[in-house]
Short mmCIF file of C-alpha atoms in Angstrom, two decimals:
data_model
loop_
_atom_site.label_atom_id
_atom_site.label_comp_id
_atom_site.label_asym_id
_atom_site.label_seq_id
_atom_site.Cartn_x
_atom_site.Cartn_y
_atom_site.Cartn_z
CA UNK A 1482 65.08 -69.16 69.16
CA UNK A 1483 68.87 -68.67 70.24
CA UNK A 1484 71.77 -71.24 70.02
CA UNK A 1485 75.28 -71.45 70.69
CA UNK A 1486 77.93 -73.30 69.11
CA UNK A 1487 81.40 -74.45 70.33
CA UNK A 1488 83.69 -73.99 67.34
CA UNK A 1489 87.03 -74.73 69.09
CA UNK A 1490 86.86 -77.98 67.35
CA UNK A 1491 85.59 -77.37 63.96
CA UNK A 1492 85.55 -81.16 63.28
CA UNK A 1493 82.60 -81.86 65.75
CA UNK A 1494 80.57 -78.43 66.18
CA UNK A 1495 78.25 -78.89 68.86
CA UNK A 1496 75.16 -76.54 68.69
CA UNK A 1497 73.16 -76.38 72.16
CA UNK A 1498 69.72 -74.47 72.13
CA UNK A 1499 69.66 -71.78 75.18
CA UNK A 1500 66.06 -70.76 74.72
CA UNK A 1501 62.81 -72.35 74.10
CA UNK A 1502 60.00 -69.71 73.17
CA UNK A 1503 57.01 -70.13 70.74
CA UNK A 1504 56.79 -66.54 69.52
CA UNK A 1505 60.69 -66.45 69.19
CA UNK A 1506 63.35 -64.36 70.48
CA UNK A 1507 64.64 -61.79 67.75
CA UNK A 1508 67.56 -59.41 67.30
CA UNK A 1509 70.00 -60.67 69.77
CA UNK A 1510 72.77 -58.70 70.84
CA UNK A 1511 76.04 -59.59 72.85
CA UNK A 1512 77.13 -57.26 75.94
CA UNK A 1513 80.60 -56.20 75.78
CA UNK A 1514 81.96 -58.69 78.36
CA UNK A 1515 80.16 -61.65 76.67
CA UNK A 1516 78.02 -62.66 79.62
CA UNK A 1517 74.58 -61.23 78.69
CA UNK A 1518 72.56 -61.62 75.80
CA UNK A 1519 69.89 -58.95 74.93
CA UNK A 1520 66.91 -59.53 72.57
CA UNK A 1521 63.59 -58.60 71.70
CA UNK A 1522 60.33 -60.91 72.22
CA UNK A 1523 56.63 -60.55 71.64
CA UNK A 1524 54.50 -60.84 74.85
CA UNK A 1525 50.93 -59.91 75.89
CA UNK A 1526 50.40 -57.90 72.54
CA UNK A 1527 53.54 -55.84 72.62
CA UNK A 1528 57.17 -56.08 71.93
CA UNK A 1529 59.58 -56.03 75.08
CA UNK A 1530 63.32 -56.30 75.38
CA UNK A 1531 64.92 -59.14 77.52
CA UNK A 1532 68.28 -59.62 79.16
CA UNK A 1533 69.54 -63.18 79.42
CA UNK A 1534 72.57 -63.73 82.01
CA UNK A 1535 74.98 -66.59 81.73
CA UNK A 1536 74.03 -67.62 78.33
CA UNK A 1537 76.53 -70.24 78.23
CA UNK A 1538 75.27 -73.81 79.63
CA UNK A 1539 77.90 -75.92 81.43
CA UNK A 1540 76.62 -79.02 79.71
CA UNK A 1541 74.62 -79.25 76.44
CA UNK A 1542 71.15 -79.79 76.85
CA UNK A 1543 68.32 -80.43 74.36
CA UNK A 1544 64.94 -79.12 73.95
CA UNK A 1545 62.16 -81.30 75.11
CA UNK A 1546 60.25 -82.63 72.17
CA UNK A 1547 56.99 -81.20 71.34
CA UNK A 1548 53.91 -83.50 70.76
CA UNK A 1549 54.14 -83.20 67.12
CA UNK A 1550 57.97 -84.02 67.31
CA UNK A 1551 57.16 -87.21 69.23
CA UNK A 1552 54.47 -88.19 66.54
CA UNK A 1553 56.62 -87.64 63.81
CA UNK A 1554 59.49 -89.67 65.36
CA UNK A 1555 56.85 -92.50 66.00
CA UNK A 1556 55.29 -92.45 62.42
CA UNK A 1557 58.06 -91.34 60.30
CA UNK A 1558 58.59 -88.26 58.11
CA UNK A 1559 56.21 -89.74 55.16
CA UNK A 1560 53.31 -90.29 57.59
CA UNK A 1561 53.65 -87.59 59.95
CA UNK A 1562 51.08 -85.10 57.74
CA UNK A 1563 48.83 -87.76 56.78
CA UNK A 1564 45.29 -88.12 58.36
CA UNK A 1565 43.49 -91.46 58.83
CA UNK A 1566 40.40 -92.02 57.06
CA UNK A 1567 37.48 -93.21 59.28
CA UNK A 1568 34.80 -93.22 56.41
CA UNK A 1569 34.47 -94.52 52.88
CA UNK A 1570 35.66 -91.14 51.53
CA UNK A 1571 32.31 -90.19 49.81
CA UNK A 1572 31.15 -86.45 50.47
CA UNK A 1573 27.93 -86.46 52.48
CA UNK A 1574 24.94 -84.72 50.93
CA UNK A 1575 24.37 -81.47 52.32
CA UNK A 1576 21.50 -81.25 54.96
CA UNK A 1577 18.11 -79.34 54.27
CA UNK A 1578 18.24 -78.19 57.60
CA UNK A 1579 21.80 -76.60 57.43
CA UNK A 1580 22.40 -75.56 53.63
CA UNK A 1581 20.32 -74.36 50.83
CA UNK A 1582 21.57 -73.96 47.26
CA UNK A 1583 20.12 -71.33 45.40
CA UNK A 1584 20.89 -69.78 42.03
CA UNK A 1585 22.34 -66.18 42.21
CA UNK A 1586 20.17 -63.40 41.63
CA UNK A 1587 21.17 -59.90 41.55
CA UNK A 1588 20.21 -57.86 44.54
CA UNK A 1589 20.86 -54.29 44.13
CA UNK A 1590 21.76 -51.68 46.93
CA UNK A 1591 22.95 -48.01 46.54
CA UNK A 1592 26.61 -47.28 46.63
CA UNK A 1593 26.13 -43.38 46.37
CA UNK A 1594 23.03 -41.31 47.02
CA UNK A 1595 23.51 -37.32 46.57
CA UNK A 1596 20.25 -35.31 46.34
CA UNK A 1597 19.46 -31.71 47.13
CA UNK A 1598 15.79 -30.27 46.47
CA UNK A 1599 15.08 -26.59 46.42
CA UNK A 1600 11.91 -24.26 45.46
CA UNK A 1601 12.11 -21.02 43.78
CA UNK A 1602 9.31 -18.55 43.36
CA UNK A 1603 10.32 -17.49 40.10
CA UNK A 1604 11.83 -20.65 38.54
CA UNK A 1605 9.52 -23.37 40.61
CA UNK A 1606 10.53 -26.71 41.91
CA UNK A 1607 14.58 -27.07 41.49
CA UNK A 1608 16.82 -30.39 42.40
CA UNK A 1609 20.09 -32.10 41.86
CA UNK A 1610 20.70 -35.72 42.48
CA UNK A 1611 23.22 -38.52 41.80
CA UNK A 1612 22.33 -42.01 42.75
CA UNK A 1613 24.78 -45.18 42.02
CA UNK A 1614 23.39 -48.68 42.42
CA UNK A 1615 25.03 -52.06 42.00
CA UNK A 1616 24.62 -55.52 42.85
CA UNK A 1617 26.68 -57.60 45.64
CA UNK A 1618 29.13 -59.11 42.86
CA UNK A 1619 29.51 -55.80 41.03
CA UNK A 1620 28.10 -57.59 37.72
CA UNK A 1621 25.50 -54.80 37.36
CA UNK A 1622 25.92 -51.12 37.83
CA UNK A 1623 23.57 -48.16 37.11
CA UNK A 1624 23.85 -44.36 37.48
CA UNK A 1625 20.97 -42.11 37.56
CA UNK A 1626 21.85 -38.40 37.28
CA UNK A 1627 19.33 -35.30 37.29
CA UNK A 1628 19.21 -31.61 37.49
CA UNK A 1629 15.88 -30.54 37.86
CA UNK A 1630 15.49 -27.17 36.29
CA UNK A 1631 11.71 -25.52 35.72
CA UNK A 1632 10.42 -28.57 33.77
CA UNK A 1633 11.54 -32.01 32.45
CA UNK A 1634 12.42 -30.76 29.25
CA UNK A 1635 14.80 -28.31 30.30
CA UNK A 1636 16.16 -30.41 33.06
CA UNK A 1637 19.35 -32.70 32.65
CA UNK A 1638 18.58 -36.11 33.11
CA UNK A 1639 20.97 -39.19 32.55
CA UNK A 1640 20.49 -43.17 32.89
CA UNK A 1641 23.82 -45.12 32.45
CA UNK A 1642 23.85 -49.11 32.85
CA UNK A 1643 26.92 -51.28 32.76
CA UNK A 1644 27.11 -54.99 32.61
CA UNK A 1645 30.53 -55.99 34.07
CA UNK A 1646 30.16 -59.84 34.30
CA UNK A 1647 32.21 -60.86 31.54
CA UNK A 1648 35.54 -59.64 30.34
CA UNK A 1649 34.08 -57.74 28.04
CA UNK A 1650 32.05 -54.58 29.52
CA UNK A 1651 28.70 -53.48 27.85
CA UNK A 1652 26.70 -50.38 28.65
CA UNK A 1653 23.70 -48.19 27.54
CA UNK A 1654 22.67 -44.65 28.22
CA UNK A 1655 19.77 -42.57 27.61
CA UNK A 1656 20.03 -38.67 28.38
CA UNK A 1657 18.41 -35.55 27.97
CA UNK A 1658 20.40 -32.16 28.59
CA UNK A 1659 19.24 -28.31 28.19
CA UNK A 1660 21.66 -25.44 27.63
CA UNK A 1661 21.10 -21.58 27.48
CA UNK A 1662 23.45 -19.62 25.63
CA UNK A 1663 23.97 -16.03 24.41
CA UNK A 1664 26.30 -14.54 21.68
CA UNK A 1665 26.36 -11.20 19.99
CA UNK A 1666 25.19 -12.82 16.74
CA UNK A 1667 22.03 -14.63 17.76
CA UNK A 1668 21.20 -13.25 21.45
CA UNK A 1669 19.60 -15.92 23.86
CA UNK A 1670 18.83 -19.08 22.38
CA UNK A 1671 18.22 -22.55 23.90
CA UNK A 1672 19.84 -25.98 22.77
CA UNK A 1673 18.26 -29.35 24.05
CA UNK A 1674 20.21 -32.54 23.45
CA UNK A 1675 18.69 -35.86 23.69
CA UNK A 1676 19.40 -39.35 22.74
CA UNK A 1677 21.09 -42.58 23.75
CA UNK A 1678 24.26 -44.60 23.33
CA UNK A 1679 25.70 -48.20 23.35
CA UNK A 1680 29.02 -48.80 24.79
CA UNK A 1681 31.18 -51.87 24.49
CA UNK A 1682 34.79 -52.02 26.24
CA UNK A 1683 37.08 -54.86 25.76
CA UNK A 1684 40.51 -55.29 27.66
CA UNK A 1685 43.32 -57.01 25.98
CA UNK A 1686 45.99 -56.40 29.30
CA UNK A 1687 45.78 -54.53 32.26
CA UNK A 1688 46.79 -51.32 30.28
CA UNK A 1689 45.41 -51.72 26.96
CA UNK A 1690 41.94 -51.84 25.76
CA UNK A 1691 39.55 -51.47 22.85
CA UNK A 1692 36.29 -49.38 23.13
CA UNK A 1693 33.31 -49.05 20.67
CA UNK A 1694 30.44 -46.64 20.91
CA UNK A 1695 27.45 -46.02 19.12
CA UNK A 1696 25.74 -42.46 19.57
CA UNK A 1697 22.40 -41.37 18.43
CA UNK A 1698 22.01 -37.64 19.28
CA UNK A 1699 19.29 -35.06 18.39
CA UNK A 1700 19.97 -31.26 18.74
CA UNK A 1701 17.09 -28.84 19.07
CA UNK A 1702 17.74 -25.17 18.94
CA UNK A 1703 15.53 -22.49 19.57
CA UNK A 1704 16.44 -18.77 19.00
CA UNK A 1705 14.60 -16.36 21.12
CA UNK A 1706 15.48 -13.00 19.08
CA UNK A 1707 16.98 -14.14 15.87
CA UNK A 1708 14.13 -16.24 13.84
CA UNK A 1709 12.03 -17.64 16.63
CA UNK A 1710 9.95 -19.17 14.38
CA UNK A 1711 12.24 -21.32 12.83
CA UNK A 1712 13.96 -23.95 15.31
CA UNK A 1713 17.17 -25.62 13.92
CA UNK A 1714 17.33 -29.27 14.15
CA UNK A 1715 20.21 -31.80 13.81
CA UNK A 1716 20.25 -35.35 14.27
CA UNK A 1717 23.47 -37.67 14.15
CA UNK A 1718 24.36 -41.55 14.42
CA UNK A 1719 28.04 -41.44 15.26
CA UNK A 1720 30.31 -44.81 15.22
CA UNK A 1721 33.62 -44.44 16.98
CA UNK A 1722 36.25 -47.14 17.22
CA UNK A 1723 39.58 -46.36 19.63
CA UNK A 1724 42.33 -48.21 20.81
CA UNK A 1725 43.74 -47.20 24.48
CA UNK A 1726 47.14 -47.77 26.23
CA UNK A 1727 47.81 -46.25 29.50
CA UNK A 1728 51.00 -47.23 31.63
CA UNK A 1729 51.27 -43.71 33.34
CA UNK A 1730 52.27 -43.31 36.73
CA UNK A 1731 51.01 -40.37 38.69
CA UNK A 1732 52.43 -37.96 40.93
CA UNK A 1733 50.90 -34.86 43.07
CA UNK A 1734 50.04 -32.80 39.84
CA UNK A 1735 50.26 -35.05 36.90
CA UNK A 1736 51.99 -38.42 35.60
CA UNK A 1737 55.74 -38.69 36.09
CA UNK A 1738 56.50 -42.06 34.36
CA UNK A 1739 55.13 -44.31 31.95
CA UNK A 1740 53.25 -43.29 28.57
CA UNK A 1741 49.80 -42.90 27.18
CA UNK A 1742 48.37 -43.35 23.77
CA UNK A 1743 44.90 -42.96 21.83
CA UNK A 1744 43.89 -43.90 18.45
CA UNK A 1745 40.16 -43.24 17.52
CA UNK A 1746 38.25 -43.06 14.17
CA UNK A 1747 34.76 -41.59 14.10
CA UNK A 1748 32.07 -41.82 11.44
CA UNK A 1749 28.90 -39.85 11.36
CA UNK A 1750 26.34 -41.55 9.10
CA UNK A 1751 24.38 -39.71 6.32
CA UNK A 1752 21.00 -39.69 7.40
CA UNK A 1753 19.69 -36.45 5.22
CA UNK A 1754 19.66 -32.92 5.43
CA UNK A 1755 19.57 -32.55 9.10
CA UNK A 1756 22.51 -35.00 9.79
CA UNK A 1757 26.29 -34.24 9.26
CA UNK A 1758 28.29 -36.69 7.16
CA UNK A 1759 32.17 -36.93 8.18
CA UNK A 1760 34.95 -39.43 9.15
CA UNK A 1761 37.46 -38.22 11.59
CA UNK A 1762 40.86 -39.85 12.36
CA UNK A 1763 42.64 -38.83 15.89
CA UNK A 1764 45.46 -39.81 17.69
CA UNK A 1765 47.29 -38.79 21.11
CA UNK A 1766 50.36 -39.94 22.09
CA UNK A 1767 51.85 -38.91 25.62
CA UNK A 1768 55.37 -40.20 26.97
CA UNK A 1769 56.87 -39.28 30.43
CA UNK A 1770 60.69 -39.93 31.06
CA UNK A 1771 61.58 -39.76 34.97
CA UNK A 1772 64.98 -38.26 34.88
CA UNK A 1773 65.15 -38.84 38.75
CA UNK A 1774 62.93 -39.08 41.71
CA UNK A 1775 61.40 -35.53 41.25
CA UNK A 1776 62.48 -34.31 37.82
CA UNK A 1777 60.43 -35.49 34.70
CA UNK A 1778 60.45 -34.69 31.04
CA UNK A 1779 56.97 -35.03 29.48
CA UNK A 1780 56.18 -35.00 25.80
CA UNK A 1781 52.78 -35.15 23.85
CA UNK A 1782 52.08 -35.33 20.38
CA UNK A 1783 48.32 -35.19 19.09
CA UNK A 1784 46.54 -34.73 15.80
CA UNK A 1785 43.16 -35.26 13.75
CA UNK A 1786 41.86 -35.00 10.41
CA UNK A 1787 38.27 -34.78 9.09
CA UNK A 1788 36.81 -35.81 5.63
CA UNK A 1789 33.30 -35.82 4.14
CA UNK A 1790 30.25 -33.77 3.19
CA UNK A 1791 30.61 -31.92 6.38
CA UNK A 1792 33.96 -32.46 8.10
CA UNK A 1793 34.54 -31.82 11.61
CA UNK A 1794 36.75 -28.55 12.62
CA UNK A 1795 39.37 -28.45 15.06
CA UNK A 1796 39.51 -25.19 17.05
CA UNK A 1797 43.11 -25.15 18.70
CA UNK A 1798 44.24 -22.64 21.47
CA UNK A 1799 44.22 -22.28 25.10
CA UNK A 1800 44.06 -24.81 27.78
CA UNK A 1801 41.38 -26.77 29.84
CA UNK A 1802 39.43 -25.37 32.52
CA UNK A 1803 40.87 -21.71 31.75
CA UNK A 1804 39.55 -19.44 34.63
CA UNK A 1805 40.49 -16.07 33.19
CA UNK A 1806 40.10 -17.42 29.69
CA UNK A 1807 40.51 -15.28 26.41
CA UNK A 1808 38.88 -15.82 23.10
CA UNK A 1809 39.68 -14.86 19.58
CA UNK A 1810 37.37 -12.86 17.35
CA UNK A 1811 36.38 -16.35 15.30
CA UNK A 1812 32.60 -16.67 15.49
CA UNK A 1813 31.93 -20.07 16.96
CA UNK A 1814 28.18 -20.38 17.26
CA UNK A 1815 26.43 -22.99 14.89
CA UNK A 1816 25.24 -26.49 16.12
CA UNK A 1817 28.09 -28.22 14.31
CA UNK A 1818 30.87 -26.16 16.17
CA UNK A 1819 29.18 -26.55 19.48
CA UNK A 1820 28.93 -30.00 19.35
CA UNK A 1821 30.63 -31.77 16.82
CA UNK A 1822 33.84 -29.78 16.87
CA UNK A 1823 37.05 -30.78 18.72
CA UNK A 1824 38.92 -28.24 20.82
CA UNK A 1825 42.58 -29.68 21.18
CA UNK A 1826 44.65 -28.14 24.09
CA UNK A 1827 46.90 -26.99 25.34
CA UNK A 1828 48.26 -24.23 23.44
CA UNK A 1829 49.41 -21.70 26.07
CA UNK A 1830 49.85 -18.27 25.03
CA UNK A 1831 47.24 -18.53 22.77
CA UNK A 1832 43.45 -17.41 22.85
CA UNK A 1833 40.28 -19.99 22.33
CA UNK A 1834 39.94 -20.66 18.78
CA UNK A 1835 43.05 -19.29 17.88
CA UNK A 1836 43.72 -21.65 14.87
CA UNK A 1837 41.28 -23.57 13.27
CA UNK A 1838 40.75 -26.15 10.41
CA UNK A 1839 39.80 -29.53 9.46
CA UNK A 1840 42.98 -30.94 10.40
CA UNK A 1841 45.53 -30.14 12.95
CA UNK A 1842 48.76 -31.06 14.96
CA UNK A 1843 49.81 -30.14 18.56
CA UNK A 1844 53.04 -30.71 20.02
CA UNK A 1845 53.95 -30.17 23.94
CA UNK A 1846 57.33 -30.51 25.87
CA UNK A 1847 57.41 -29.93 29.47
CA UNK A 1848 60.10 -30.13 32.00
CA UNK A 1849 58.73 -30.76 35.49
CA UNK A 1850 60.70 -30.03 38.67
CA UNK A 1851 60.22 -28.92 42.34
CA UNK A 1852 60.02 -25.07 42.58
CA UNK A 1853 59.46 -24.65 46.19
CA UNK A 1854 59.43 -27.25 48.94
CA UNK A 1855 57.48 -25.53 51.74
CA UNK A 1856 55.59 -22.19 51.85
CA UNK A 1857 54.03 -20.76 54.74
CA UNK A 1858 52.07 -17.46 55.16
CA UNK A 1859 50.98 -15.76 58.59
CA UNK A 1860 48.49 -13.58 59.44
CA UNK A 1861 45.75 -12.91 58.06
CA UNK A 1862 45.90 -15.83 55.96
CA UNK A 1863 47.60 -18.69 57.94
CA UNK A 1864 48.22 -21.00 54.91
CA UNK A 1865 50.80 -23.50 54.28
CA UNK A 1866 51.80 -25.09 50.86
CA UNK A 1867 54.26 -28.07 50.39
CA UNK A 1868 55.54 -29.61 47.00
CA UNK A 1869 54.99 -26.63 44.87
CA UNK A 1870 56.19 -27.82 41.17
CA UNK A 1871 57.52 -25.69 38.31
CA UNK A 1872 56.87 -26.32 34.83
CA UNK A 1873 59.21 -25.11 31.74
CA UNK A 1874 57.38 -25.57 28.37
CA UNK A 1875 57.02 -25.16 24.84
CA UNK A 1876 53.98 -25.52 22.61
CA UNK A 1877 53.67 -26.01 18.83
CA UNK A 1878 50.25 -26.30 16.87
CA UNK A 1879 49.23 -26.10 13.09
CA UNK A 1880 45.72 -25.93 11.85
CA UNK A 1881 44.73 -26.25 8.20
CA UNK A 1882 41.64 -27.11 5.87
CA UNK A 1883 42.00 -29.80 3.36
CA UNK A 1884 45.69 -30.34 2.70
CA UNK A 1885 47.37 -27.07 1.87
CA UNK A 1886 50.28 -26.69 -0.84
CA UNK A 1887 52.23 -24.48 1.59
CA UNK A 1888 51.49 -23.16 5.23
CA UNK A 1889 51.14 -19.46 5.94
CA UNK A 1890 52.03 -17.65 9.46
CA UNK A 1891 48.26 -17.67 10.39
CA UNK A 1892 48.30 -21.55 10.27
CA UNK A 1893 50.87 -22.32 12.96
CA UNK A 1894 51.99 -20.74 16.11
CA UNK A 1895 54.82 -21.60 18.58
CA UNK A 1896 54.91 -20.53 22.32
CA UNK A 1897 57.05 -21.11 25.41
CA UNK A 1898 57.09 -19.92 29.00
CA UNK A 1899 56.87 -21.25 32.50
CA UNK A 1900 54.37 -22.37 34.98
CA UNK A 1901 53.62 -23.45 38.82
CA UNK A 1902 51.24 -26.32 40.19
CA UNK A 1903 49.66 -26.34 43.44
CA UNK A 1904 47.90 -29.37 44.74
CA UNK A 1905 44.88 -27.85 46.97
CA UNK A 1906 43.80 -31.11 47.80
CA UNK A 1907 40.28 -30.71 46.15
CA UNK A 1908 41.98 -29.44 42.83
CA UNK A 1909 45.22 -28.60 41.18
CA UNK A 1910 45.73 -24.99 40.68
CA UNK A 1911 47.75 -23.90 37.65
CA UNK A 1912 49.70 -20.79 36.64
CA UNK A 1913 51.00 -20.36 33.27
CA UNK A 1914 53.29 -17.49 31.72
CA UNK A 1915 53.41 -17.84 28.12
CA UNK A 1916 55.13 -15.79 25.18
CA UNK A 1917 54.05 -16.10 21.40
CA UNK A 1918 57.50 -14.08 20.32
CA UNK A 1919 60.27 -12.64 21.61
CA UNK A 1920 58.46 -9.03 21.53
CA UNK A 1921 55.15 -10.12 22.75
CA UNK A 1922 53.94 -9.54 26.17
CA UNK A 1923 53.54 -12.76 28.21
CA UNK A 1924 49.84 -14.06 28.51
CA UNK A 1925 49.37 -15.07 32.06
CA UNK A 1926 47.01 -18.03 32.57
CA UNK A 1927 45.12 -19.65 35.67
CA UNK A 1928 43.43 -22.95 35.24
CA UNK A 1929 42.48 -26.01 37.10
CA UNK A 1930 43.27 -29.76 36.52
CA UNK A 1931 46.42 -32.09 36.29
CA UNK A 1932 49.11 -31.74 33.85
CA UNK A 1933 48.73 -33.52 30.45
#
């Protein structure tokens, strides 16, 4: 409400109300002659502007006391909010007619159902589906994924269950995947992967957690042209521990502030001739410095090393989701290279598998800035793009076997260049142009995905 005060006598200031509204009269403003007051008030579901003429009363008046005020004056401030008890204070037992207490039982309902089925006269019945099921409290969650192709053995099938009732999350998975490949060395071959996994995730804070995974994997390869009578088999029991911290703040094309880090240790148990045995340590640290609202400096340092009877290999080069990809002449076709190796990226300006070894280091420096605010095309493609981002970058990497006494020129690579990022809504399109040396031609790369 609105009040006026007479301040001619500072020793006895009289404050007089001139309005009495339940919804409130807000943002009062005097007229230039001082005879009117305009204000806003909420009335009948909307805001309106009102004008009060002659706001000064000739004689001071008080608002009429409300029922609450009258009761408070009668009882006193200490008793105004008290409720007089009219029972003994004992809670009445629930009536069996109106309430029934039951122990909670998980009742599942589908969250996502996406299924497509088809039939081919050559391949037969085909289909693909994803079903996600959970209970009403979110304590249990199950994922069913299927990609039916020719037969169950050749299909991609996966089941994952998560128990999310406690602070520590538990999970279990079963899977069967089938992949066809072709290489110049072996021709056509088929890989079948099947096994299971146990998953534990324990959060420490909102931003950090510890993960532990136990993976049982069997890979069975059948060659169609090269030694078809001798399929290759490899079995692995892999244990992994990792610490994760993530405080990154995301923008339209990638993180713009905060940091992300990962430290992991993998150990593959020696189960015999068909099982690889190795221990691998990896780390990944990313820092984002927001220099202003639209300018960010990003730094990333990652690395790893593997030891044991069958150490893992790291193939460094290229970038993830590379559309016009280039590959080096290095042969990467064994089961160990396909499913137990690691492929660190990005190393822009280099081909896939450019550097390799049982240890590696990769550093990335980026300056991210606004490139084009608004880009619009006319006929025949009336397209409009907004907030196109630009990137200036430098990548440096090294890979080695064992621990060499000295590094040769074929063990490290430094590249630099610029790039453009466009958020298409369904994906982020990236264009990068990178140089290996001052005399080399730039390598232009198109890829999909967010910045690191």
